Amino acid sequence: MYPAEFDYYRPKSLAEATALLRKHKESRVLAGGHSLLPAMRFRLATPRVLVDIGGIGALAGIKAKGKALEIGALATHAAVASSSLISRTCPILAETAAQIGDLQVRNRGTIGGSVAHADPAADYPTVLLALSATLIAAGQSGKREIPIEKFFVDLFTTSLKRGEILTSVRARGYGAGTGGAYVKHRHPASSYAVVGVAAIVEVEGGKCERVVLTVGGATATPVRAAAAEKALTGARTDHAAIAAAAARVGEDISNPLSDHYASGDFRIHLASVMARRALATAVARAKG
Ligand code: FAD
């Protein structure tokens, strides 16, 4: 199907882009176009104006900012996957980006587009929640920082205000003694996560000192598996402890998504299997 008619603008600066969004009420930001354009072709989205931010170079960089990483909203999945800075300081993010879609999707899709789209089956949201990332948005009244815990509101719904543009994602990396892993059960056609689990574990003296476990794809927005985190914190790093913790993931999954591919119960089962694998890998990496 062809999309409905729209006007197209390609601003050169953030100020110009936010002014265009302010001026045109039925406008949408266009980044990589790999979620928005298919939606427009099915007429699930019918914006009257597209504001293509692809020409705003300032939104594309990946840099260190103090102890954190600042990833421009326009950084493609391929750029995140191949960034030596990210692989060195926050390898779970590079590992996640490398698992998104196929080469074409990774070359066009952007981190900003992925989180702004808030698809429950997307990979970044789960991992960014595990990293307690901060999202930076620019709008009419300047820039503001949004903690990831307050960003995802519902299916395809975020706390971005009308006319706001996500400019970057900030996340802290981790060093020796801490391991991270993202594991997903991928949809065989698209590679989207039917369920994806991110684990970050700090190991000291043969024990799991700090455990973060998040689950995406099972619910409208990604969740922290608090019961499983608690079960493993302070426990030994053996397989029995990991399996016991992973078995508790379902305690934090309420109203699981259900569709023709995977029922809610199957998603909960997948979440505990993916959690066991992610935790085991994170622990092994933490031990070096
Ligand atoms: P666009 O499609 O341009 O925009 C998406 C939405 O976000 C739009 O509403 C747009 O207005 C808004 N938006 C974009 N950028 C900004 C911004 N900076 N500020 C505010 N709003 C903004 N994703 C996965 O996570 N895992 C997968 O395995 C996966 N597989 C895929 C397979 C296929 C075949 C396809 C087509 C897509 C797949 N995707 C997958 C989605 C892909 O990662 C998209 O690139 C991503 O979801 C959207 O990024 P984009 O840059 O293309 O955004």
mmCIF file of C-alpha atoms and ligand atoms in Angstrom, residues 28-37 53 73 77 99-101 105 108-110 112-114 116-117 121-124 160 164-166 184 190-192, ligand 1:
data_model
loop_
_atom_site.group_PDB
_atom_site.id
_atom_site.type_symbol
_atom_site.label_atom_id
_atom_site.label_comp_id
_atom_site.label_asym_id
_atom_site.label_seq_id
_atom_site.Cartn_x
_atom_site.Cartn_y
_atom_site.Cartn_z
ATOM 1 C CA ARG A 28 6.250 13.229 13.039
ATOM 2 C CA VAL A 29 10.009 12.912 13.382
ATOM 3 C CA LEU A 30 11.631 10.638 10.793
ATOM 4 C CA ALA A 31 14.928 8.965 11.752
ATOM 5 C CA GLY A 32 15.886 5.620 10.158
ATOM 6 C CA GLY A 33 12.329 5.103 8.922
ATOM 7 C CA HIS A 34 12.413 1.370 9.650
ATOM 8 C CA SER A 35 9.390 1.475 11.950
ATOM 9 C CA LEU A 36 7.621 4.655 10.845
ATOM 10 C CA LEU A 37 7.633 4.038 7.070
ATOM 11 C CA ILE A 53 16.272 14.674 11.429
ATOM 12 C CA ALA A 73 19.805 9.545 19.024
ATOM 13 C CA HIS A 77 22.394 0.019 15.455
ATOM 14 C CA GLN A 99 21.251 -8.797 17.436
ATOM 15 C CA ILE A 100 18.757 -6.296 15.987
ATOM 16 C CA GLY A 101 17.076 -7.294 12.711
ATOM 17 C CA VAL A 105 17.878 -2.713 9.539
ATOM 18 C CA ARG A 108 19.361 2.434 8.907
ATOM 19 C CA GLY A 109 17.623 2.045 12.274
ATOM 20 C CA THR A 110 18.670 4.347 15.110
ATOM 21 C CA GLY A 112 16.632 7.132 19.269
ATOM 22 C CA GLY A 113 14.032 5.795 16.833
ATOM 23 C CA SER A 114 13.946 2.453 18.590
ATOM 24 C CA ALA A 116 10.914 6.587 20.852
ATOM 25 C CA HIS A 117 8.872 3.953 19.012
ATOM 26 C CA ALA A 121 9.453 -6.402 21.156
ATOM 27 C CA ALA A 122 12.376 -3.999 20.663
ATOM 28 C CA ASP A 123 15.736 -4.887 22.170
ATOM 29 C CA TYR A 124 17.234 -1.608 23.411
ATOM 30 C CA LEU A 160 7.949 12.310 25.253
ATOM 31 C CA GLU A 164 9.973 16.853 21.600
ATOM 32 C CA ILE A 165 12.964 15.224 19.926
ATOM 33 C CA LEU A 166 15.093 12.641 21.657
ATOM 34 C CA LYS A 184 16.520 -13.138 23.393
ATOM 35 C CA SER A 190 11.842 -10.336 11.928
ATOM 36 C CA SER A 191 14.381 -11.063 14.681
ATOM 37 C CA TYR A 192 12.355 -8.917 17.103
HETATM 38 P P1 FAD B 1 11.784 5.625 12.655
HETATM 39 O O1 FAD B 1 11.109 4.482 12.000
HETATM 40 O O2 FAD B 1 12.230 6.740 11.795
HETATM 41 O O3 FAD B 1 10.831 6.237 13.783
HETATM 42 C C1 FAD B 1 10.136 5.406 14.692
HETATM 43 C C2 FAD B 1 9.284 6.288 15.619
HETATM 44 O O4 FAD B 1 10.094 7.014 16.512
HETATM 45 C C3 FAD B 1 8.443 7.337 14.891
HETATM 46 O O5 FAD B 1 7.250 7.534 15.603
HETATM 47 C C4 FAD B 1 9.291 8.586 14.944
HETATM 48 O O6 FAD B 1 8.512 9.768 14.867
HETATM 49 C C5 FAD B 1 9.955 8.436 16.317
HETATM 50 N N1 FAD B 1 11.307 8.977 16.399
HETATM 51 C C6 FAD B 1 12.397 8.555 15.712
HETATM 52 N N2 FAD B 1 13.498 9.199 16.139
HETATM 53 C C7 FAD B 1 13.082 10.064 17.098
HETATM 54 C C8 FAD B 1 13.759 11.010 17.919
HETATM 55 N N3 FAD B 1 15.095 11.181 17.856
HETATM 56 N N4 FAD B 1 13.013 11.743 18.793
HETATM 57 C C9 FAD B 1 11.669 11.557 18.875
HETATM 58 N N5 FAD B 1 10.991 10.660 18.139
HETATM 59 C C10 FAD B 1 11.682 9.935 17.268
HETATM 60 N N6 FAD B 1 14.083 -3.647 16.350
HETATM 61 C C11 FAD B 1 14.593 -4.354 17.379
HETATM 62 O O7 FAD B 1 14.749 -3.808 18.464
HETATM 63 N N7 FAD B 1 14.963 -5.667 17.217
HETATM 64 C C12 FAD B 1 14.815 -6.331 16.046
HETATM 65 O O8 FAD B 1 15.191 -7.496 15.939
HETATM 66 C C13 FAD B 1 14.239 -5.620 14.941
HETATM 67 N N8 FAD B 1 14.057 -6.223 13.751
HETATM 68 C C14 FAD B 1 13.518 -5.502 12.718
HETATM 69 C C15 FAD B 1 13.306 -6.136 11.503
HETATM 70 C C16 FAD B 1 12.758 -5.444 10.447
HETATM 71 C C17 FAD B 1 12.516 -6.157 9.142
HETATM 72 C C18 FAD B 1 12.419 -4.050 10.595
HETATM 73 C C19 FAD B 1 11.848 -3.265 9.446
HETATM 74 C C20 FAD B 1 12.631 -3.420 11.796
HETATM 75 C C21 FAD B 1 13.174 -4.119 12.879
HETATM 76 N N9 FAD B 1 13.406 -3.514 14.101
HETATM 77 C C22 FAD B 1 13.904 -4.234 15.143
HETATM 78 C C23 FAD B 1 13.071 -2.089 14.309
HETATM 79 C C24 FAD B 1 14.272 -1.223 13.974
HETATM 80 O O9 FAD B 1 15.229 -1.353 14.996
HETATM 81 C C25 FAD B 1 13.888 0.253 13.818
HETATM 82 O O10 FAD B 1 14.961 0.840 13.213
HETATM 83 C C26 FAD B 1 13.588 1.007 15.075
HETATM 84 O O11 FAD B 1 12.553 0.442 15.820
HETATM 85 C C27 FAD B 1 13.127 2.422 14.766
HETATM 86 O O12 FAD B 1 14.228 3.219 14.503
HETATM 87 P P2 FAD B 1 14.249 4.187 13.291
HETATM 88 O O13 FAD B 1 15.456 5.030 13.433
HETATM 89 O O14 FAD B 1 14.088 3.388 12.053
HETATM 90 O O15 FAD B 1 12.969 5.126 13.584
#
